[in-house]
Coordinates of C-alpha atoms and ligand atoms in Angstrom, one line a residue:
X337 CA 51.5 -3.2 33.2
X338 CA 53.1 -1.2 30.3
X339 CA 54.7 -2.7 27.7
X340 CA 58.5 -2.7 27.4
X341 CA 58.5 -1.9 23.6
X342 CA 55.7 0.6 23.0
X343 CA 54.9 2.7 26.1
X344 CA 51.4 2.1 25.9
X345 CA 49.3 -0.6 28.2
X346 CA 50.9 -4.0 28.6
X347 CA 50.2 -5.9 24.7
X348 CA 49.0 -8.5 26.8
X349 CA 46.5 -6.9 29.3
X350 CA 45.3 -5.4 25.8
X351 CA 44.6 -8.3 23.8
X352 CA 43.2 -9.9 26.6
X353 CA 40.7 -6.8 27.2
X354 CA 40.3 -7.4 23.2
X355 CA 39.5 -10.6 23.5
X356 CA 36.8 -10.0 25.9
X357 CA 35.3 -7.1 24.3
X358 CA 34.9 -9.6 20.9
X359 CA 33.8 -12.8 22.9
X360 CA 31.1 -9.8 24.5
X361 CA 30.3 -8.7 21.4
X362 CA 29.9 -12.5 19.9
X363 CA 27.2 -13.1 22.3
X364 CA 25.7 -10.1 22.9
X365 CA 24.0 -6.6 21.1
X366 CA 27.0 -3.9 22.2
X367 CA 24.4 -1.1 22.5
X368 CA 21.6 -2.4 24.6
X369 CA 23.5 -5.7 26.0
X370 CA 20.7 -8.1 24.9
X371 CA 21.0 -11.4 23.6
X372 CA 22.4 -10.8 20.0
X373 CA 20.2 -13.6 17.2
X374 CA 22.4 -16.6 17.6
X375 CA 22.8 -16.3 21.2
X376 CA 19.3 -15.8 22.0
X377 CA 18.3 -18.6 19.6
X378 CA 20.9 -20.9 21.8
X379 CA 19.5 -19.5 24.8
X380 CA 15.8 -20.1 23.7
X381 CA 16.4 -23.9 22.8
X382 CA 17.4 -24.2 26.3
X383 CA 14.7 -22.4 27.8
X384 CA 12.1 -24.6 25.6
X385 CA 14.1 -28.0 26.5
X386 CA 14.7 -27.0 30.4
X387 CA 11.2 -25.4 31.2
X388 CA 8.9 -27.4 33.2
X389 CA 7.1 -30.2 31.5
X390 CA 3.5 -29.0 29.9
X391 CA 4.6 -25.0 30.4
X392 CA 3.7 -22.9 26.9
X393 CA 6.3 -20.7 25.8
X394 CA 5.8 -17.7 24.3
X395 CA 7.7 -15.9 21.9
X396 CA 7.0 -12.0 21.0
X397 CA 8.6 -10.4 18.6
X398 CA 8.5 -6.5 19.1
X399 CA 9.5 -4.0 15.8
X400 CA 10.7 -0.5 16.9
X401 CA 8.9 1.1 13.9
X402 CA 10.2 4.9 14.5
X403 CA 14.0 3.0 14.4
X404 CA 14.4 4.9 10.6
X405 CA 12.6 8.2 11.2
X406 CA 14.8 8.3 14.5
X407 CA 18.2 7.6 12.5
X408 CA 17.3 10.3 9.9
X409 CA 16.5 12.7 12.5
X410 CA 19.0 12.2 15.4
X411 CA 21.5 10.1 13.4
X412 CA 22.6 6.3 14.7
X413 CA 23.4 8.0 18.4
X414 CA 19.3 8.9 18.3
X415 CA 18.6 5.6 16.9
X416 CA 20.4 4.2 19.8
X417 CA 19.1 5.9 22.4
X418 CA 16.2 4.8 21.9
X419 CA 16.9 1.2 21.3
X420 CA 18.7 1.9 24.4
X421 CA 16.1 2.4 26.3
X422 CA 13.2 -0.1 24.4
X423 CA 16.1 -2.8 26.3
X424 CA 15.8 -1.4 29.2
X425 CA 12.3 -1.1 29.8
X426 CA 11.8 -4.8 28.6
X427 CA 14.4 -5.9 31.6
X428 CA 12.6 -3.9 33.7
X429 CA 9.1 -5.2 32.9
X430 CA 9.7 -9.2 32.1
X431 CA 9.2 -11.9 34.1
X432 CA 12.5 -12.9 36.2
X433 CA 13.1 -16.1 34.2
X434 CA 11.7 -14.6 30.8
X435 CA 14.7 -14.4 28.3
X436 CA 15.6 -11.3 25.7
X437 CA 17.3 -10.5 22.7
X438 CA 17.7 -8.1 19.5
X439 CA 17.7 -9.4 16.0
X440 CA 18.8 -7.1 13.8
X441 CA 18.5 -3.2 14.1
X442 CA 15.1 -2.6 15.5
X443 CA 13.6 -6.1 16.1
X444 CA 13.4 -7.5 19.9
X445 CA 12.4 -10.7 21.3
X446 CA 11.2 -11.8 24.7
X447 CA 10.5 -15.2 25.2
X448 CA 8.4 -15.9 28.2
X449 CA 5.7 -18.1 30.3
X450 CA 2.6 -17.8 29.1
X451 CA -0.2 -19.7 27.9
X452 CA -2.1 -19.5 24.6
X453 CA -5.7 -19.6 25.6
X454 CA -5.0 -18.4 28.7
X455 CA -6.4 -14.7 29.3
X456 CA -3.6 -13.9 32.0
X457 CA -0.9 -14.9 29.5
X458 CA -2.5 -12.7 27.3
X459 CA -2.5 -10.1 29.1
X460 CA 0.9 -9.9 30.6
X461 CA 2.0 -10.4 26.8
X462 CA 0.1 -7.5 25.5
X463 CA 1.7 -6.0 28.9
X464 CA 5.0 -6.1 27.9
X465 CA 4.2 -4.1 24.1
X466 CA 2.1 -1.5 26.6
X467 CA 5.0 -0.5 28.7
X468 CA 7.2 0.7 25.7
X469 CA 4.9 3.3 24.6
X470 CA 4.4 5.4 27.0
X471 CA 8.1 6.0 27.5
X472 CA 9.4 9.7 26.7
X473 CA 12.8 10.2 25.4
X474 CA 12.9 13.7 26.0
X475 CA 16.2 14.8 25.0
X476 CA 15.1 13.6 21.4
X477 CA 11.6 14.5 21.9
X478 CA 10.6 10.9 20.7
X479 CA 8.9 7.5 21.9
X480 CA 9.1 4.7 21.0
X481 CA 6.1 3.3 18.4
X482 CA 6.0 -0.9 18.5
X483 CA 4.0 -3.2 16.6
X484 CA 4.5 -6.7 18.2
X485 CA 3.4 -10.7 17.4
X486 CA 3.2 -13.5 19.6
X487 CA 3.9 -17.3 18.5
X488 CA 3.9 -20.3 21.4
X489 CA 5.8 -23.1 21.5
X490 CA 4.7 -26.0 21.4
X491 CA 1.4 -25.5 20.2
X492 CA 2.2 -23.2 17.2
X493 CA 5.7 -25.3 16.2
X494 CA 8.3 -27.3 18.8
X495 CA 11.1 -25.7 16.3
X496 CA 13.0 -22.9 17.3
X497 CA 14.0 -21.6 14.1
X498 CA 10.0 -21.7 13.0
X499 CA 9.0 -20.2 16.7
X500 CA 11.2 -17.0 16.0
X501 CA 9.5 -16.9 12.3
X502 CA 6.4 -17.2 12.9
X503 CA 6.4 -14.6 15.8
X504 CA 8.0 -12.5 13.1
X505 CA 5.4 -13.1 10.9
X506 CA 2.8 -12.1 12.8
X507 CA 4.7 -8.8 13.7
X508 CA 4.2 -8.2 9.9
X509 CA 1.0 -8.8 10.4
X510 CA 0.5 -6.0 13.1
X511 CA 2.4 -3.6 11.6
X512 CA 0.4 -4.3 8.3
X513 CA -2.6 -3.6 10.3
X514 CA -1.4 -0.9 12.8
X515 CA -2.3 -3.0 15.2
X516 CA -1.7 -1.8 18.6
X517 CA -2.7 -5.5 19.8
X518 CA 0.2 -8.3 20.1
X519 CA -1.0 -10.1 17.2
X520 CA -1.1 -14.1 17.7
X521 CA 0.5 -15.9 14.8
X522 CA -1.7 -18.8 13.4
X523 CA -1.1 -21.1 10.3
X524 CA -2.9 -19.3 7.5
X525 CA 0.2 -16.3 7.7
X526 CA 2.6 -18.7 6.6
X527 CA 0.7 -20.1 3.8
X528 CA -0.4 -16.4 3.2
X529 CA 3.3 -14.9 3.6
X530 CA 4.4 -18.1 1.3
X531 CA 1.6 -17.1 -1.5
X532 CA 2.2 -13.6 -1.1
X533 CA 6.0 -14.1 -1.5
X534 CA 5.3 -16.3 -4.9
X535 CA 3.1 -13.9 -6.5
X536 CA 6.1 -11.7 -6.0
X537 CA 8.6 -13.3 -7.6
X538 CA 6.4 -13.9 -10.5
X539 CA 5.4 -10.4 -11.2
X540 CA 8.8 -9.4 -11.1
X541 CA 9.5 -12.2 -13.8
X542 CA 6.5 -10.9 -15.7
X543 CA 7.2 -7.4 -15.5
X544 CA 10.8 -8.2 -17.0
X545 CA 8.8 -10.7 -19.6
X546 CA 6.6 -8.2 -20.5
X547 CA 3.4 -10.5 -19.2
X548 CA 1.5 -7.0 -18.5
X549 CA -0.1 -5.1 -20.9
X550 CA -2.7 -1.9 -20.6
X551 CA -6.5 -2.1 -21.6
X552 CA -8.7 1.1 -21.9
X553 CA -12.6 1.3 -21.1
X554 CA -13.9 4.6 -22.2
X555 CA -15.7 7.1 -20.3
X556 CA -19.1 8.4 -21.7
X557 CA -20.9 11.9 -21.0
X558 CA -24.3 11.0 -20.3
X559 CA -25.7 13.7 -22.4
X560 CA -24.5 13.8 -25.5
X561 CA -22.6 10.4 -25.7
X562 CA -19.4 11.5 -26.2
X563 CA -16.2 9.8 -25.2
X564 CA -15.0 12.0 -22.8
X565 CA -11.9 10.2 -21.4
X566 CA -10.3 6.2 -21.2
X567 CA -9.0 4.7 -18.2
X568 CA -6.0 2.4 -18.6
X569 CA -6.3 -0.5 -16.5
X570 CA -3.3 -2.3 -16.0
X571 CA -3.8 -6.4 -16.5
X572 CA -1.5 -9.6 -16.0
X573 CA -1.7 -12.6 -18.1
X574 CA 0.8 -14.8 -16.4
X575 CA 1.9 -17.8 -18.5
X576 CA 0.5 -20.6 -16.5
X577 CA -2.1 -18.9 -14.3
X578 CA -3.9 -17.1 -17.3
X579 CA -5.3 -13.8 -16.8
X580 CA -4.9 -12.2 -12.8
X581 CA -7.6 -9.4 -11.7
X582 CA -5.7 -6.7 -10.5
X583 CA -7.4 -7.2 -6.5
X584 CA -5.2 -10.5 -6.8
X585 CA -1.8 -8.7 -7.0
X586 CA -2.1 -5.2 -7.0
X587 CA -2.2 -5.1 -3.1
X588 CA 0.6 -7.5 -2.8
X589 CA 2.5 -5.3 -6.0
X590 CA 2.2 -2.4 -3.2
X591 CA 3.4 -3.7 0.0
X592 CA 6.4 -5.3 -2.0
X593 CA 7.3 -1.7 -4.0
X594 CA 6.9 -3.7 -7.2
X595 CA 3.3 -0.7 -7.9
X596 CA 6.1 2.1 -8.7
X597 CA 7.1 -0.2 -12.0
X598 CA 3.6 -0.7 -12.2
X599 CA 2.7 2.7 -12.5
X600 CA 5.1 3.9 -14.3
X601 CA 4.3 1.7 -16.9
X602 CA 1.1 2.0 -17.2
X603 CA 1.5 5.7 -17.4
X604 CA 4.2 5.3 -20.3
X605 CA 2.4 3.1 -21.9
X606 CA -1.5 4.8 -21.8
X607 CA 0.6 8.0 -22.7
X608 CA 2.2 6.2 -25.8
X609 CA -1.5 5.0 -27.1
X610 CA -2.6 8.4 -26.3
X611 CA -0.4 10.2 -28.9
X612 CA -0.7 6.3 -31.2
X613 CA -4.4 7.2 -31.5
X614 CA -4.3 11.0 -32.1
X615 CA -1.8 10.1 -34.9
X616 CA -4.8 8.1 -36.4
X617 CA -7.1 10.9 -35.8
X618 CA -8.9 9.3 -32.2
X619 CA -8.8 12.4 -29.9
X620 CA -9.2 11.4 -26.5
X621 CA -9.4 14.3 -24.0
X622 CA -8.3 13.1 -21.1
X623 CA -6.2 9.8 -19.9
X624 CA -6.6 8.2 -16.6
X625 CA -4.3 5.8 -14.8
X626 CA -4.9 5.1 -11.5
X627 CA -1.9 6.1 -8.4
X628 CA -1.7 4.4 -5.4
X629 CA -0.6 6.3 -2.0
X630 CA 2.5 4.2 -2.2
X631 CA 3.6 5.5 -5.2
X632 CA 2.2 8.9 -4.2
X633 CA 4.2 9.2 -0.9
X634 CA 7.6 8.7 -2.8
X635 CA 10.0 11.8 -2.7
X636 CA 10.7 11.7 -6.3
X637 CA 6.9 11.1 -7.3
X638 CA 6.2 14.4 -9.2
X639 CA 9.5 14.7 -10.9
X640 CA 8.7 11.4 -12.0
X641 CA 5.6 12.3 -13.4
X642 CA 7.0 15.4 -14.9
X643 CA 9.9 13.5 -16.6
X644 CA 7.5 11.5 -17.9
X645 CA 5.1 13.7 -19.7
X646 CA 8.2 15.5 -20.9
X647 CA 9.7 12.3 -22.6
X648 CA 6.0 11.6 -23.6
X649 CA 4.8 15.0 -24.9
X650 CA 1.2 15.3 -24.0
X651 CA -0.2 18.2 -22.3
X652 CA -0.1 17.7 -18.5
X653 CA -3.9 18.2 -18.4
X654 CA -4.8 15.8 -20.8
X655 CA -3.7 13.4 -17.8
X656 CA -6.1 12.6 -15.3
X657 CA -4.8 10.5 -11.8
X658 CA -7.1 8.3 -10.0
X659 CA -6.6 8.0 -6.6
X660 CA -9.1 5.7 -4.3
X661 CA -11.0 7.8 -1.8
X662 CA -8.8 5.5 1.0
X663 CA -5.6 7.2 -0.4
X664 CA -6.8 10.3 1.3
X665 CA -6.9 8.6 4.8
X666 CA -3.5 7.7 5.3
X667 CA -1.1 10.5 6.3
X668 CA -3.4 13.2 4.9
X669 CA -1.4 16.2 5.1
X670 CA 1.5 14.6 2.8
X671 CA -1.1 13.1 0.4
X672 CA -3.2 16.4 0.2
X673 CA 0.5 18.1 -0.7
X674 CA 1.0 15.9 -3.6
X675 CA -2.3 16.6 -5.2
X676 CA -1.4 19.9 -4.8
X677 CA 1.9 19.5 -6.8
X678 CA 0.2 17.8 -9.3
X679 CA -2.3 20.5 -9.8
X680 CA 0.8 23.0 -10.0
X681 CA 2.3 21.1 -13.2
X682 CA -1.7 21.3 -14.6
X683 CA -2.3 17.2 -13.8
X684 CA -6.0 16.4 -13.6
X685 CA -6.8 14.4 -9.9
X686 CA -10.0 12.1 -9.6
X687 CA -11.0 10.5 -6.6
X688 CA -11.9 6.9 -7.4
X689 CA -14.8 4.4 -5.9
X690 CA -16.0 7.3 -4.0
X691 CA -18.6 6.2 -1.2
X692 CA -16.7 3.5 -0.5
X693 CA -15.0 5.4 2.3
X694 CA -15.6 8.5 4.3
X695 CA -14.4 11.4 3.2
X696 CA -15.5 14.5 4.7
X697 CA -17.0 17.2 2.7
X698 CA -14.2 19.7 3.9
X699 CA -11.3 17.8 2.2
X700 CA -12.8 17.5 -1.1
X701 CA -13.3 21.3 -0.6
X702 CA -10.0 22.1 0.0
X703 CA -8.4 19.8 -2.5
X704 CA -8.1 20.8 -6.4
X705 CA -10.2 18.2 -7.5
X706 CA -11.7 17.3 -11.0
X707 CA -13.5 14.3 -11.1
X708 CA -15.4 12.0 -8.4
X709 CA -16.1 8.7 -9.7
X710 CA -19.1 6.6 -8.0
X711 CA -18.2 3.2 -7.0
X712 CA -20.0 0.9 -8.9
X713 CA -21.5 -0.7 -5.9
X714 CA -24.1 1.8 -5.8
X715 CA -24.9 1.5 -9.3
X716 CA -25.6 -2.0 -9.6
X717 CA -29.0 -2.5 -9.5
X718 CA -30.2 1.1 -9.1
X719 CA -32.7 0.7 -11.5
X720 CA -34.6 -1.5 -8.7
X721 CA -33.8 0.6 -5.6
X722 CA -35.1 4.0 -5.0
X723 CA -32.7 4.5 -1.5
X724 CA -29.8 3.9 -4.1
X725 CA -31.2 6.6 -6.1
X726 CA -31.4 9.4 -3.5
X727 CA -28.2 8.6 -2.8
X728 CA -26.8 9.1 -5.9
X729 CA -28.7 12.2 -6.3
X730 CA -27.1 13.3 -2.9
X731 CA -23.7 12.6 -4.3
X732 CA -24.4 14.1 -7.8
X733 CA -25.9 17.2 -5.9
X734 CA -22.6 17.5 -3.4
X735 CA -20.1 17.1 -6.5
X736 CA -22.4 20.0 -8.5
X737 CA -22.0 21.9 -5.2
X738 CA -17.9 21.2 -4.9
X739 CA -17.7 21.7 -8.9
X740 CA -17.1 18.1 -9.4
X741 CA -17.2 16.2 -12.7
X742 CA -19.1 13.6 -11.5
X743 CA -19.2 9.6 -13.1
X744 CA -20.4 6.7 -12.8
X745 CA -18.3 3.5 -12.8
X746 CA -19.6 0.1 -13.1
X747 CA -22.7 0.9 -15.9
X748 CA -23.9 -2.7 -16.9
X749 CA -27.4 -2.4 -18.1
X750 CA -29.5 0.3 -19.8
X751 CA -31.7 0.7 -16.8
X752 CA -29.0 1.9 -15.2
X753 CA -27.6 4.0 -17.8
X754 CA -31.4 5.6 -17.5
X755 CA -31.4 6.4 -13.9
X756 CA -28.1 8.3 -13.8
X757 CA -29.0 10.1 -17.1
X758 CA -32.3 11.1 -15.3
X759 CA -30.4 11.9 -12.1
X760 CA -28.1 14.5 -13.7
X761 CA -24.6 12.6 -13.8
X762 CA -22.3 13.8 -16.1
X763 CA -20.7 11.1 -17.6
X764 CA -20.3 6.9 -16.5
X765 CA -18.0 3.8 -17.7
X766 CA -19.1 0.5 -17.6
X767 CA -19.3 -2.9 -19.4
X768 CA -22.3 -1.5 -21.2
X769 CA -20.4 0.7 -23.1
X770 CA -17.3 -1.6 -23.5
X771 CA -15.3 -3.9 -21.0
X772 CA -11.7 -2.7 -20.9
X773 CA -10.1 -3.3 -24.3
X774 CA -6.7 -3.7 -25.3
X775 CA -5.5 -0.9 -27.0
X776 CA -5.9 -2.6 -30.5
X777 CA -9.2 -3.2 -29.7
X778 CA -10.2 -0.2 -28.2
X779 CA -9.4 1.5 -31.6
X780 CA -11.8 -0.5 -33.2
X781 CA -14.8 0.6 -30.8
X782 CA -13.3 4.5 -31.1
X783 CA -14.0 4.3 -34.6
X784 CA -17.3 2.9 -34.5
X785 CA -18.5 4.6 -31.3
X786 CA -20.4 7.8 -33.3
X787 CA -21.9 4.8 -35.2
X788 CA -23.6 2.7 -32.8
X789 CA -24.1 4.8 -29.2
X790 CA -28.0 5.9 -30.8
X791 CA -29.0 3.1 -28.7
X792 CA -28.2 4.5 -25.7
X793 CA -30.9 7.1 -25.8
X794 CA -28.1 10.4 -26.0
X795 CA -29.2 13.6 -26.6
X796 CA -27.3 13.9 -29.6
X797 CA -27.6 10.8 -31.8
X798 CA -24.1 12.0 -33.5
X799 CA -22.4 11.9 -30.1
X800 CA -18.9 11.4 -31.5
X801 CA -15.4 11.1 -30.0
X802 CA -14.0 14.5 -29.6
X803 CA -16.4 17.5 -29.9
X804 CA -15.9 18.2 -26.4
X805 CA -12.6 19.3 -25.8
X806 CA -11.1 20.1 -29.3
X807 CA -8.2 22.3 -27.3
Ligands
G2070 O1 -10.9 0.8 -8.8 P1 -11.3 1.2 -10.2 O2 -12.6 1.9 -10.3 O3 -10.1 1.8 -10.9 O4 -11.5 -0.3 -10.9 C1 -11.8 -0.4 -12.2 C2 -12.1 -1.9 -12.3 O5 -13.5 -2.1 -12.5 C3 -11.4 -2.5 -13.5 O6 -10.7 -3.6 -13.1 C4 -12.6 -2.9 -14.4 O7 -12.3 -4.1 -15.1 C5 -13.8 -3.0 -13.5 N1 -15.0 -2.6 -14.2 C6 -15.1 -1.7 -15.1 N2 -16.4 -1.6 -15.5 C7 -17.1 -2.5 -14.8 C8 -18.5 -3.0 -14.8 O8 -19.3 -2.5 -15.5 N3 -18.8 -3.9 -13.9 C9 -17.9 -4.5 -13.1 N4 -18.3 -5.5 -12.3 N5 -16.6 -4.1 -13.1 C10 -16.2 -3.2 -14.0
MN2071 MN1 -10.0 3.8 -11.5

């Protein structure tokens, strides 16, 4: 058995062990010994084809989502492990005739019997996701966290390269929701993902074709009329479409990572026109732009923002971020660290569209924050509804009691205006005052602000654009 020339193991016995080891690792994942992609997708077009006539087949695709956190911590042997063991829990929990594979690092397959509207084949589908979380890893002290999707064949597509997709897609789907649930596919995820992925590519385009700009809409103190700060809104005029709204494509701008260009330029760019209009004598106090977790969460976030304000001397609490009150629900420990680093470099932090979430009173007493802004929803129409007005005096009341600035966003008609002047608020934005302006024209309104805002019934009839705030 050893070879003549080299002392080692017969060449032959070698190459033939090599040759196995590579037709192994052709068809098969080394570390769990699943099905690797092509192989399973061979080995599902003959389970679709050979299965008895009339059976549904379902397809689920499970996502390890710990797979990363795992590598980072315990390296690719942790990462491993654990797939490891996902494999062989599945073997140990599918159906004798089901079929399994891996695509790709922490994506599984199981393709099994089992009927769309029938509530057995549901369960024993959601059965298979159950099993994998309760399992312990305990010399890495981890378990495994799944999302999983389900698509059948042949009522959801008779193609196997769509059936794999679309289970894929609605993976996405769960793990976009959290959902602990096997999430069924159905059609309006493909046009969605399809939608979703062409919005994408055109922002992208438009970011690099400069097709965004930034418009400002001032905020007012209720008092004396005073501009006390402008938000920059960012806004998209795509070539064909004409003018987005940012609900159109700032959520899809977030799951795709394209809101970090977003942000950053906006906050250039509102930082720019902030210094543009002091040169021309326009004093604005403070500057918002609105911060999304995602950007938030980011490990180089606050050097970022630092940098920034650095290359754009302005001082750092002339800058106000606006968060959304839902930014404080996920992963609130990490979030409530970041406002803290932001209050350390002297950053301003409001909590936008507050009511439109829970928040509870604690958090906002913990957290350094400046400014709560009330969601317009409760100021339309408040004029006409007294509930809406104890509300608001609730909420002004708890911000006097937390030493909130407190606003109100969303100000469309002088009755409005009237109430939260009566009920204490401090200052409010709103198309009544001006809709958000590009920054050419939002010079124009600066200047003539002290000259027209008598009408709104301020205490001061001279209410002009910086008395407050001349630091
Ligand atoms: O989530 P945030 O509060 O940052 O959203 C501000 C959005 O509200 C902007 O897109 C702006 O155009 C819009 N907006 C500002 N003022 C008003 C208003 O008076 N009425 C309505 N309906 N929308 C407004
Ligand atoms: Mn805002």
């Amino acid at each position: 058995m050893f070879c003549d020339n080299c002392d080692l193991l017969d060449c032959s016995v070698v190459d033939e062990l090599r040759q196995q080891v590579a037709m192994y690792g052709q068809r098969y994942d080394i570390e769990t010994g699943l099905l690797n992609n092509q192989s399973f997708q061979d080995a599902l077009a003959e389970f679709l084809r050979d299965g008895p006539a009339g059976q549904e087949i379902a397809l689920i695709w499970i996502d390890l989502v710990n797979l990363r956190r795992e590598f980072s911590l315990y390296g690719l042997k942790g990462a491993e492990a654990l797939a490891r063991r996902v494999a062989g829990n599945l073997r140990s929990v599918k159906d004798s005739d089901a079929i399994l594979g891996r695509i790709g690092a922490r994506s599984f397959l199981v393709a099994m019997y089992a009927s769309k509207l029938d509530k057995d084949g549901r369960n024993r589908i959601q059965a298979v996701a159950d099993a994998l979380t309760p399992l312990w890893l305990q010399e890495l002290n981890t378990k495994p966290e799944v999302v999983a999707g389900v698509a059948f064949y042949p009522s959801d597509t008779e193609s196997v390269e769509d059936l794999v997709r679309f289970a894929s897609l609605a993976a996405a789907r769960a793990s976009r929701e959290k959902s602990r649930a096997v999430i069924a596919y159905h059609a309006g995820m493909n046009s969605q993902v399809m939608h979703d992925h062409l919005l994408y590519t055109q922002m992208m385009k438009g970011l690099d074709q400069d097709q965004f700009s930034v418009s400002y809409q001032p905020c007012v103190d209720l008092k004396w009329g005073h501009i006390l700060s402008a938000e920059a809104l960012i806004r998209w005029k795509h070539p064909e479409w004409g003018q987005l709204k940012p609900d159109d494509f700032i959520p899809i701008a977030e799951h795709s990572g394209l809101i970090d260009r977003i942000f950053y330029y906006t906050l250039r760019t509102a930082l720019k026109d902030t210094q543009q209009w002091k040169r021309l004598g326009l004093f604005i106090p403070i500057i918002s732009v609105n911060v999304s977790a995602t950007n938030m969460r980011k490990s180089d976030f606050i050097d970022s923002v630092r940098g920034i304000l650095e290359e754009i001397p302005i001082k750092p609490s002339q800058l106000e971020l606006e968060m959304t009150e839902s930014v404080l629900f996920d992963d609130e420990e990490m979030l409530a660290l970041r406002i803290r680093q932001l209050k350390e470099i002297d950053v301003r932090i409001s909590i936008d569209d507050f009511g439109t979430r829970y928040t509870g009173f604690n958090l906002l007493k913990e957290l350094p924050i400046d400014t709560m802004k009330i969601d317009k929803c409760f100021i339309r129409g408040i004029d006409r509804s007294k509930d809406m007005q104890v509300l608001c005096k609730t909420i002004v009341a708890m911000a006097r009691q937390l030493k909130l600035h407190i606003v109100a966003e969303g100000i469309e008609e002088f009755g409005e205006l009237e109430v939260m002047q009566q009920i204490g608020c401090d200052a409010g934005q709103g198309y009544l005052f001006l809709k958000p302006a590009p920054a050419d024209e939002f010079v124009v309104f600066l200047r003539n602000w002290s000259g027209w805002n008598s009408r709104f019934g301020f205490a001061s009839a001279q209410g002009r654009v910086l008395s407050i705030c001349s630091t």
